[in-house]
CSV table of C-alpha atoms in Angstrom, one decimal:
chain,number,residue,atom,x,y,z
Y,1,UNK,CA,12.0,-29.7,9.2
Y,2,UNK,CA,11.6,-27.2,12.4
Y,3,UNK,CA,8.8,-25.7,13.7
Y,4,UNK,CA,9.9,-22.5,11.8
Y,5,UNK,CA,10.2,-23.9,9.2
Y,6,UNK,CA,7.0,-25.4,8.9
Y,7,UNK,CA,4.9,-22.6,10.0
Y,8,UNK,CA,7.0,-20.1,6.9
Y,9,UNK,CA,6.1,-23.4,4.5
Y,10,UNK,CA,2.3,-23.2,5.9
Y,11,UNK,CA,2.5,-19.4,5.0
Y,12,UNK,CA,4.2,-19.7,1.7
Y,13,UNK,CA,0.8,-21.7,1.0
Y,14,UNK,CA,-1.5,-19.7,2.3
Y,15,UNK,CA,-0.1,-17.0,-0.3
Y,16,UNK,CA,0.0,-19.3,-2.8
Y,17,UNK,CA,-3.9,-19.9,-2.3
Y,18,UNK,CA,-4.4,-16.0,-2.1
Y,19,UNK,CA,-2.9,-15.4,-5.2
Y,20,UNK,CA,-5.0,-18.3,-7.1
Y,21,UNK,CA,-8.3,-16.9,-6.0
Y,22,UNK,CA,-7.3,-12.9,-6.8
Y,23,UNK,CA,-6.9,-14.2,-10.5
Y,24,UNK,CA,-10.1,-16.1,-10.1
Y,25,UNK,CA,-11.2,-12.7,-8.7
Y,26,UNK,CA,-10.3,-10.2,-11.7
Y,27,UNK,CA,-11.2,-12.4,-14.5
Y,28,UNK,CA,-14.6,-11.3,-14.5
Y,29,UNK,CA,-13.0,-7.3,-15.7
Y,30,UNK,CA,-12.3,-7.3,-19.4
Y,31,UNK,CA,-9.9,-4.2,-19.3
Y,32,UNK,CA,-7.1,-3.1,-20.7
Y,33,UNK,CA,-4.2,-4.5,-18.8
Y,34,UNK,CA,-6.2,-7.0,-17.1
Y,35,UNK,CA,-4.3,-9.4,-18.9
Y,36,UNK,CA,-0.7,-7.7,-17.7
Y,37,UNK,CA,-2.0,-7.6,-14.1
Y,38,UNK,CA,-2.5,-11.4,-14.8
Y,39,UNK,CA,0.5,-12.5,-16.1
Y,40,UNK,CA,2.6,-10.6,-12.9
Y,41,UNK,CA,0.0,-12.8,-10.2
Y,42,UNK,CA,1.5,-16.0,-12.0
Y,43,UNK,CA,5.0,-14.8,-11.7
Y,44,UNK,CA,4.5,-14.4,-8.4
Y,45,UNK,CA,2.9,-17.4,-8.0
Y,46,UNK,CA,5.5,-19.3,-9.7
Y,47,UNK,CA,8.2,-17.9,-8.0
Y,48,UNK,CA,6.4,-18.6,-4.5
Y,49,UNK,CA,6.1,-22.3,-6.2
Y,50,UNK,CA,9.8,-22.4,-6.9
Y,51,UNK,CA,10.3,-21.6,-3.1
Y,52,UNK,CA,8.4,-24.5,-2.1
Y,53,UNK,CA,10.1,-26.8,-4.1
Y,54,UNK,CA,13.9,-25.8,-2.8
Y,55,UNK,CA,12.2,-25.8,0.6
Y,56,UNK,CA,14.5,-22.5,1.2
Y,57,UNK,CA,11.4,-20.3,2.7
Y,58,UNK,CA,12.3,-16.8,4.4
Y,59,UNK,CA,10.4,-14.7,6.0
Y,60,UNK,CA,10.8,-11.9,3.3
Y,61,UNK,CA,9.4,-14.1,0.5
Y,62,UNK,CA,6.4,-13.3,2.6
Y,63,UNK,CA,6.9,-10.0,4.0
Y,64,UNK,CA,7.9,-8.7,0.5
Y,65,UNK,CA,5.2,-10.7,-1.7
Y,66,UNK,CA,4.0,-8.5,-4.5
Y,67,UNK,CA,0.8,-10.1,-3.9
Y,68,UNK,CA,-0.4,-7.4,-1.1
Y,69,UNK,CA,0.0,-4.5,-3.5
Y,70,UNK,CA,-1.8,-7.1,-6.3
Y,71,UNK,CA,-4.9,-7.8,-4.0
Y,72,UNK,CA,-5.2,-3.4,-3.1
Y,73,UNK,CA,-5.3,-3.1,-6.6
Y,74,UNK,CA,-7.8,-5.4,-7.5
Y,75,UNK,CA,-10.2,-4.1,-4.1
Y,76,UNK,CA,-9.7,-1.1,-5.3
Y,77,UNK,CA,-10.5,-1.9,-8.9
Y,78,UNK,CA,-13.9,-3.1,-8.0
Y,79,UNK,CA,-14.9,-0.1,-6.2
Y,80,UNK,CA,-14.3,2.7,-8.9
Y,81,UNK,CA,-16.6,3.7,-11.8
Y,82,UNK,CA,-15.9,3.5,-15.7
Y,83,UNK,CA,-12.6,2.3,-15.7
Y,84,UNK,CA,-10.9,1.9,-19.1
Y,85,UNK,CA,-7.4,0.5,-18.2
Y,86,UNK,CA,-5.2,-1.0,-14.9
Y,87,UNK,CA,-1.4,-1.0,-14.8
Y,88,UNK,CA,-1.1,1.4,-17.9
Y,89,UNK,CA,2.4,2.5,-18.9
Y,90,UNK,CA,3.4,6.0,-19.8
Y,91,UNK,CA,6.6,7.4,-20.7
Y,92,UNK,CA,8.0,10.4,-18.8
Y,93,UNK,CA,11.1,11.4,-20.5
Y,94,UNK,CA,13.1,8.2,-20.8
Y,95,UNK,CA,11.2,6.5,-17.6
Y,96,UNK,CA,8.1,4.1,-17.7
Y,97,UNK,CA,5.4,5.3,-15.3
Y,98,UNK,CA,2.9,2.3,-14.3
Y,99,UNK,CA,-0.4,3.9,-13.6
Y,100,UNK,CA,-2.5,1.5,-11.2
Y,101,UNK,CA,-6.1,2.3,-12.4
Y,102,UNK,CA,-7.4,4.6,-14.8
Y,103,UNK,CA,-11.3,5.1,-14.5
Y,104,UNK,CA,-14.2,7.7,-14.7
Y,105,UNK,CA,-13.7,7.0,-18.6
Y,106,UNK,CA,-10.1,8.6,-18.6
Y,107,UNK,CA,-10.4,11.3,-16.2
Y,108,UNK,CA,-9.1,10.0,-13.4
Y,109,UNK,CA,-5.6,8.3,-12.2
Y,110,UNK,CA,-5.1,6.3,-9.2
Y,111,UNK,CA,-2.0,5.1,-7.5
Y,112,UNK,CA,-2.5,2.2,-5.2
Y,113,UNK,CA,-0.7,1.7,-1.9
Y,114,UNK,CA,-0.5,-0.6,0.3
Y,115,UNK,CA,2.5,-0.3,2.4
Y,116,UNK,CA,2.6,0.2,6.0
Y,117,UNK,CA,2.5,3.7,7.2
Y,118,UNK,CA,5.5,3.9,9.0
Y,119,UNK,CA,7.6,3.2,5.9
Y,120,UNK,CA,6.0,5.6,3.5
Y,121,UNK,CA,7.1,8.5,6.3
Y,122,UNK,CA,10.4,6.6,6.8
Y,123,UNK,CA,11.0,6.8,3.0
Y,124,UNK,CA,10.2,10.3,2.6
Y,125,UNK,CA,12.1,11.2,5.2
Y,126,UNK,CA,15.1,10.0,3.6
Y,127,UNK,CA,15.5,6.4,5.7
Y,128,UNK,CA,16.1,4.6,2.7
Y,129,UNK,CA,18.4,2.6,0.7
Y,130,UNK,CA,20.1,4.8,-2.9
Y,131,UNK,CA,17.6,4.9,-5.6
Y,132,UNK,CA,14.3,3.6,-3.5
Y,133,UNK,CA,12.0,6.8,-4.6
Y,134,UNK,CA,9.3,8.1,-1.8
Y,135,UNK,CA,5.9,8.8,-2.2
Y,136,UNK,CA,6.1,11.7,-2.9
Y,137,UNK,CA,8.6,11.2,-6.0
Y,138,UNK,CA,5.8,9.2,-7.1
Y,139,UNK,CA,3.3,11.7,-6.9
Y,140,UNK,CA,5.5,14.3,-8.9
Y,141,UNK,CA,5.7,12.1,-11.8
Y,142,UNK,CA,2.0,11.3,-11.4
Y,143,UNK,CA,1.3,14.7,-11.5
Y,144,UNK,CA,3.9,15.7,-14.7
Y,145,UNK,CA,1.9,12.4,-16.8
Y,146,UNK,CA,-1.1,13.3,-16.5
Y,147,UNK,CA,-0.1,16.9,-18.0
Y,148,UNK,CA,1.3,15.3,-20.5
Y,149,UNK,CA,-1.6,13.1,-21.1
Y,150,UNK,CA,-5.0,15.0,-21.3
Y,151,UNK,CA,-8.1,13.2,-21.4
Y,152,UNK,CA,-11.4,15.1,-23.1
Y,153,UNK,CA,-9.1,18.0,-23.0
Y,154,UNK,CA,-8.9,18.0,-19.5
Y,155,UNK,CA,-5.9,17.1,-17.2
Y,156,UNK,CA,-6.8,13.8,-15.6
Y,157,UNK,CA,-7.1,14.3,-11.9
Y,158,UNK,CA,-4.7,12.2,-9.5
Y,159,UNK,CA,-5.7,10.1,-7.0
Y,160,UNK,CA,-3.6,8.1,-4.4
Y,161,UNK,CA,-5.6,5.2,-2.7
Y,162,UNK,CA,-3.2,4.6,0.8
Y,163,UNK,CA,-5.0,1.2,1.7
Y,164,UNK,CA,-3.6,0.4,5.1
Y,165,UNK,CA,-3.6,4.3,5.8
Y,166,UNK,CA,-1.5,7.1,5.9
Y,167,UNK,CA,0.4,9.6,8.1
Y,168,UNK,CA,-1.1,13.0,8.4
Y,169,UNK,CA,1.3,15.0,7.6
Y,170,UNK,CA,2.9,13.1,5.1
Y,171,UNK,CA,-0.8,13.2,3.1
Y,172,UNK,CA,-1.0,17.1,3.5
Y,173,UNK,CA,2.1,17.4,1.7
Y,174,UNK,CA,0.8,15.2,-1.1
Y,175,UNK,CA,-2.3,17.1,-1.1
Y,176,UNK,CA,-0.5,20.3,-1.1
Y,177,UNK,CA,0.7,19.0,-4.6
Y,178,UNK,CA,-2.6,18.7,-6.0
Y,179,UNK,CA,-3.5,15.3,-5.7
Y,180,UNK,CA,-6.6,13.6,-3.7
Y,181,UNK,CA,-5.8,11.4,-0.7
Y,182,UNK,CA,-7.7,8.6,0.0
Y,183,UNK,CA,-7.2,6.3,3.2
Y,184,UNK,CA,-7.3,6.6,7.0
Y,185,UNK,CA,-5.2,9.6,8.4
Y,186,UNK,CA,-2.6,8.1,11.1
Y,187,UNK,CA,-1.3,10.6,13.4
Y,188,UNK,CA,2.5,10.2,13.6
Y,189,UNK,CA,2.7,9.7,17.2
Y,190,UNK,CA,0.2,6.9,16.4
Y,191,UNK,CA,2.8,5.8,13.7
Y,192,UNK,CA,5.9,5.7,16.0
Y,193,UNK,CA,4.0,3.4,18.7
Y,194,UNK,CA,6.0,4.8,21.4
Y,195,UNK,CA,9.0,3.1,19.8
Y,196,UNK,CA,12.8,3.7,20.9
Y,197,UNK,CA,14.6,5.1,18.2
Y,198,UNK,CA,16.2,2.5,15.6
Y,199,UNK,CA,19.6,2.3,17.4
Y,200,UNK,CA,21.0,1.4,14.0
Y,201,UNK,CA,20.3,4.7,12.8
Y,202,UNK,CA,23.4,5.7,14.7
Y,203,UNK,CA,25.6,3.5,13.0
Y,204,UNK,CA,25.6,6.5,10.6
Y,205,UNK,CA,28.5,8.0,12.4
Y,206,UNK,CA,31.7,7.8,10.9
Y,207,UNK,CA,34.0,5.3,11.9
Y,208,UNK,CA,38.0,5.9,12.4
Y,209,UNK,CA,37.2,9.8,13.1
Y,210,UNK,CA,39.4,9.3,16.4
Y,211,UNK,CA,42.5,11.2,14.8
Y,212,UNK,CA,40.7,14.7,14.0
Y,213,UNK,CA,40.2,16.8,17.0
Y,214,UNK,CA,38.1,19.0,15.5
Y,215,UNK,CA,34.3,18.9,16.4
Y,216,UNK,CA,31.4,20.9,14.6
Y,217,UNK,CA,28.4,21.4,16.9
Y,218,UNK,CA,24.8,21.0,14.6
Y,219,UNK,CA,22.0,23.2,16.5
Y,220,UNK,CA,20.1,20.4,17.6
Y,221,UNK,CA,23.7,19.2,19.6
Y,222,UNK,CA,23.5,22.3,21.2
Y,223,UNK,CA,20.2,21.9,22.5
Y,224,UNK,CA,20.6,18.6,23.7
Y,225,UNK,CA,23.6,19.3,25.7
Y,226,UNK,CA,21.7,22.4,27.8
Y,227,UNK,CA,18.7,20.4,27.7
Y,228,UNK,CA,16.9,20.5,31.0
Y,229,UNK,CA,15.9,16.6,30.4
Y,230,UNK,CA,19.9,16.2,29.8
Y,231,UNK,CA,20.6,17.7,32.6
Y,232,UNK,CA,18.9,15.9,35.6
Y,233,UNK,CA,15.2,16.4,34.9
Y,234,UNK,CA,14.1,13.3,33.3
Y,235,UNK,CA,14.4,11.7,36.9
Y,236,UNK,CA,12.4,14.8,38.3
Y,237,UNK,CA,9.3,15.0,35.8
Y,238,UNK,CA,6.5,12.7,33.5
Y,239,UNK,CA,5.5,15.4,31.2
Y,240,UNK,CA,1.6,15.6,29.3
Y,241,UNK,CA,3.4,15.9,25.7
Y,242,UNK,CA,4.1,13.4,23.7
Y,243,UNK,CA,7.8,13.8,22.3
Y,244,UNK,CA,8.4,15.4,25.4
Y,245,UNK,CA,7.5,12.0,27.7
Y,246,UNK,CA,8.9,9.9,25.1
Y,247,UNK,CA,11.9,11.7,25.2
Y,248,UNK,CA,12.7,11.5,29.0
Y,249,UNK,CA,11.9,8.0,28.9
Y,250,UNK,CA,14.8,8.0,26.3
Y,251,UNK,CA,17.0,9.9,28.2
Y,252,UNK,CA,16.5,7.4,31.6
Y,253,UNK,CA,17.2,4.8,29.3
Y,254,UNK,CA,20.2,6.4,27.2
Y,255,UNK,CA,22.2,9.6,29.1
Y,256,UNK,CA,23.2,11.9,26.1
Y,257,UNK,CA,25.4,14.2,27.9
Y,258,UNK,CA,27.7,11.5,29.3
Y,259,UNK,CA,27.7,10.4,25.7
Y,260,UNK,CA,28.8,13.6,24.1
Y,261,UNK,CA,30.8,14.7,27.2
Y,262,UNK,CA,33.1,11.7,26.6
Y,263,UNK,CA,33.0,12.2,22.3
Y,264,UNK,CA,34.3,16.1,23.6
Y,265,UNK,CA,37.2,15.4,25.3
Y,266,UNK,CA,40.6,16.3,24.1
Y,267,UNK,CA,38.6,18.4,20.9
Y,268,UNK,CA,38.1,21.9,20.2
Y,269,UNK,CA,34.2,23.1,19.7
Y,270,UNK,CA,33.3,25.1,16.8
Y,271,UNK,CA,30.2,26.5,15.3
Y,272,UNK,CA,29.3,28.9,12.6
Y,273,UNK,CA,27.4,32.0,12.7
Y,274,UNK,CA,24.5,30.1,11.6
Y,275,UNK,CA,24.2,27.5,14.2
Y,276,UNK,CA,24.9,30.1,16.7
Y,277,UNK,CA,22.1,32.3,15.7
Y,278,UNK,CA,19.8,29.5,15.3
Y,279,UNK,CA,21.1,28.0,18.8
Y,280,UNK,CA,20.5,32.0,20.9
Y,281,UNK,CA,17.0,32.7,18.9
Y,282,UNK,CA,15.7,29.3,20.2
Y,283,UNK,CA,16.9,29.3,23.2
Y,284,UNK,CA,15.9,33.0,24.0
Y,285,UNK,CA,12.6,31.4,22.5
Y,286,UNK,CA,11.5,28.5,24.7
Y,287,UNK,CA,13.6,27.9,26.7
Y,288,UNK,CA,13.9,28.2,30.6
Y,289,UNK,CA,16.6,29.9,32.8
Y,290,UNK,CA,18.4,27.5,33.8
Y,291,UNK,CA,18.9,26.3,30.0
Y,292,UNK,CA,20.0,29.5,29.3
Y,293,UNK,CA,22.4,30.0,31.8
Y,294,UNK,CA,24.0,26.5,30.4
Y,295,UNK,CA,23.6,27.6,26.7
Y,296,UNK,CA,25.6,30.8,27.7
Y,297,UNK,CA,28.2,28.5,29.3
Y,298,UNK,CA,28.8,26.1,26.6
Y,299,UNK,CA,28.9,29.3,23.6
Y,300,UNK,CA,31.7,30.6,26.0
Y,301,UNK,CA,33.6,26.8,24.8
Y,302,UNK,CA,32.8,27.1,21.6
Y,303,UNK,CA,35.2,28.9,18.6
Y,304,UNK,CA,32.5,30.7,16.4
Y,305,UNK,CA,33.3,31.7,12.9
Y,306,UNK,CA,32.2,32.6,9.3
Y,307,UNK,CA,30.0,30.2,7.9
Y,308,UNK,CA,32.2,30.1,4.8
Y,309,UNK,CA,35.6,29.8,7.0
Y,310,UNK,CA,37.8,26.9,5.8
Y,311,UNK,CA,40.6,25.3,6.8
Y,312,UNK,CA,42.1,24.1,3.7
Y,313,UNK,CA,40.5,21.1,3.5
Y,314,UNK,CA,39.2,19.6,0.1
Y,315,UNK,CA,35.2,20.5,0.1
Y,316,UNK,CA,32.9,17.6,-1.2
Y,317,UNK,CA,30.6,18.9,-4.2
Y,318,UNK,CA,28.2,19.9,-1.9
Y,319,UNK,CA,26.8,21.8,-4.3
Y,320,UNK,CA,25.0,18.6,-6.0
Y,321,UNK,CA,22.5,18.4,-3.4
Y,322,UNK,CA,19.5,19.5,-3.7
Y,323,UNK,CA,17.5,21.3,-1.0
Y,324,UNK,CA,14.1,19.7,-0.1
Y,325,UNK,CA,12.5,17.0,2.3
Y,326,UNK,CA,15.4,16.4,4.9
Y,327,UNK,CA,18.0,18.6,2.8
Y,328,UNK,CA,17.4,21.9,4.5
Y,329,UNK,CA,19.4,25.0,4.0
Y,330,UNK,CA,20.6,25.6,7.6
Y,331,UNK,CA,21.6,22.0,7.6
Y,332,UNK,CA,23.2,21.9,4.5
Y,333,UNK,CA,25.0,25.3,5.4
Y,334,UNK,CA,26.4,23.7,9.1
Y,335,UNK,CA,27.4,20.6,7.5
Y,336,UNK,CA,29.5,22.2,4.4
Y,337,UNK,CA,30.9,24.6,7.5
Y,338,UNK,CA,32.4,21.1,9.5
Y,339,UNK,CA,33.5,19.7,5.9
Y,340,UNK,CA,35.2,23.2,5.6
Y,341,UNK,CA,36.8,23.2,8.3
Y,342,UNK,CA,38.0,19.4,8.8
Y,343,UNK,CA,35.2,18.4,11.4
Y,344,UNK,CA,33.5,16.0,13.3
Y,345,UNK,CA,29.6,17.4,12.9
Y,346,UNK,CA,27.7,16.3,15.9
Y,347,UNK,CA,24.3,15.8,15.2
Y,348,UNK,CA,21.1,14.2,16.1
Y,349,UNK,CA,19.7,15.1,12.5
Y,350,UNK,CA,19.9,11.7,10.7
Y,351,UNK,CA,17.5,12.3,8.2
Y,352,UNK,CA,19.8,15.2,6.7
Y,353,UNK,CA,22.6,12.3,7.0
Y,354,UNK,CA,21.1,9.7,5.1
Y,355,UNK,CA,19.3,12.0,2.9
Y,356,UNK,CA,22.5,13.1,1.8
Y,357,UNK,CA,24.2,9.9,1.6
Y,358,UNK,CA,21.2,9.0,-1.2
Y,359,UNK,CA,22.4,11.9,-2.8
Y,360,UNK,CA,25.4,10.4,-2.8
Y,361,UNK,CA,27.7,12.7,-0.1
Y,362,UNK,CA,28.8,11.2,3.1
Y,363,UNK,CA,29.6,14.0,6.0
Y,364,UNK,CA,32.0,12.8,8.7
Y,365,UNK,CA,29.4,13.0,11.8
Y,366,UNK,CA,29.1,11.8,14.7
Y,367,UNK,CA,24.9,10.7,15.4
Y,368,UNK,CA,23.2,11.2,18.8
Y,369,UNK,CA,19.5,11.1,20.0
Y,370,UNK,CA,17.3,13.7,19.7
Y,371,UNK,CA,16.5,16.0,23.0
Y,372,UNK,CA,14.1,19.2,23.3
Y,373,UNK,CA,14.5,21.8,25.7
Y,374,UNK,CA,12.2,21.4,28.8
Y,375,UNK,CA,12.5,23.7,31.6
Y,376,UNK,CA,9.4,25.8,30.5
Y,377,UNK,CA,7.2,23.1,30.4
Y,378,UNK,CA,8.3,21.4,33.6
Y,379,UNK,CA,6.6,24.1,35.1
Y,380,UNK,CA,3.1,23.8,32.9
Y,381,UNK,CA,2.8,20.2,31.5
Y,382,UNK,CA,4.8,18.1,34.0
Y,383,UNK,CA,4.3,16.1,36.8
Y,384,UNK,CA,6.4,15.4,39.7
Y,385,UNK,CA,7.8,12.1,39.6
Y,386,UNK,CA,7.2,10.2,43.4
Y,387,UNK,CA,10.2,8.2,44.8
């Protein structure tokens, strides 16, 4: 057996052990449910067992052991008040909602969750597989339960219990809903570490699109292509802000002009009205001359029309989406525009793309990497970079 091997068997163990000493843990609650919440820690046990015994261990058996969101349960269990059930079922429509922890003798409902905050913002923002549901889809159905469910005549309050913390924004939103947030607030540029982006995410793009000629330009491809930091800058400056820095380093790292230059050639550039409006007013907006002067020089290459100009082409039911989280109106009006028209939409919005590929509609596009425009604040939150 490899070293590997060995250490993943060592692991596999140590969970095992974990899980033998929560039950030991909860067996001194005599709740309703306790007995459920049980029965699932000997499942998992057994299944961990089973893994041990076939001796074919992978790191996801430990990565995605139930047991994490088990033990947040049961931490959290022993600091509430009153509690009358855990993992209580209710039925909303046709589904089965599992409520965590129901305490304060009815009139209050926690959710429990331990997942890293990175993925919870991930998932909302649509970077998931079909069908895996996001926080927030959870708190919705939280929220329409406990409606339906009154307790002393009152609607039970919701409360969602982030144990290894949560993203800022992402708990405003759930807040904004109605429901209390509990857990460390992580500020997002604390959540991407600095990272590069996932260079998998640009595997969305289409494949085989060499044969259509046509190419829809997204906003955000507009700005990347008269970006300052695009256009020499991110060898010149180390700026103060955060996506700004990050950025440059991106750009040092990965040119995006060259990129799109080359995905341009031998295609004609369209926009709608839309994107063009959208493009001018943020351009006029923030940025700097120079940017402007380029913007002005790319619209002159690019074929504006009518946002509901087609070219014949067989529209997807674009319809069925539904606008919210990364499905934004502009977006969904630029994209229908390229699938209108028979296009190529360049983009750097991925979220939109995946979002709506969970919705079930895949736009031909072609992904790049984000950019923002720069020249303004080269002048106010920039450095010169020394040779």
């Amino acid at each position: 057996m490899g070293t590997e091997s060995v250490k993943l068997r060592e692991l596999v163990l140590e969970k095992i052990s974990f899980g033998e000493e929560l039950i030991k843990t909860i067996e001194k609650h005599n709740l309703e449910g306790i007995q459920k919440l049980k029965r699932k820690i000997h499942q998992e046990l057994k299944f961990l067992g089973q893994v041990i015994k076939t001796g074919k261990i992978k790191k996801e058996h430990i990565q995605c052991s139930n047991l994490t969101h088990f033990s947040a349960v049961v931490n959290t269990l022993n600091k509430v008040e009153k509690c009358l059930c855990v993992n209580k079922v209710v039925m909303l429509d046709d589904r089965k909602i599992t409520i965590d922890i129901i305490c304060d003798d009815g009139l209050t409902w926690m959710k429990v969750i331990a997942r890293n905050p990175k993925s919870l913002s991930q998932i909302c923002m649509g970077d998931a597989s079909f069908g895996v549901r996001s926080v927030l889809d959870h708190a919705e159905d939280y929220l329409e339960c406990a409606k339906l469910n009154p307790c002393l005549f009152q609607i039970p309050k919701v409360v969602f219990v982030f144990v290894n913390g949560v993203g800022s924004n992402l708990a405003a939103k759930i807040e904004n809903l109605g429901i209390i947030v509990q857990g460390v607030r992580i500020q997002e540029t604390d959540i991407d570490n600095d990272e590069p982006p996932n260079l998998d995410n640009f595997k969305l793009s289409t494949p085989n699109t060499s044969h259509i000629d046509k190419v829809n330009l997204d906003v955000s491809a507009m700005l990347a292509y008269v970006s300052s930091v695009c256009n020499g800058s991110a060898h010149l400056y180390h700026f103060s802000v955060h996506v700004l820095a990050q950025q440059a380093e991106w750009e040092r790292q990965r040119p995006q002009k060259p990129i799109l230059d080359d995905f341009f050639k031998g295609k004609k550039l369209y926009c709608c009205e839309t994107a063009r409006d959208s493009f001018i007013s943020i351009v006029n907006t923030v940025g700097g001359v120079n940017e402007r002067k380029r913007a002005e020089n790319l619209l002159q290459n690019i074929t504006v029309l009518p946002d509901n100009a087609t070219a014949d082409n067989k529209v997807q039911l674009i319809q069925k989406l539904t606008i919210g989280g990364k499905i934004k109106a502009r977006s969904l009006t630029i994209f229908t525009f390229g699938d209108r028209i028979g296009a190529v939409t360049v983009t750097s919005n991925d979220g939109f793309v995946r979002a709506a590929r969970q919705q079930g509609v895949n736009f031909v596009v072609f992904i790049h990497e984000s950019r923002a425009l720069t020249e303004q604040k080269e002048q106010t939150r920039a450095t010169g970079i020394r040779n």
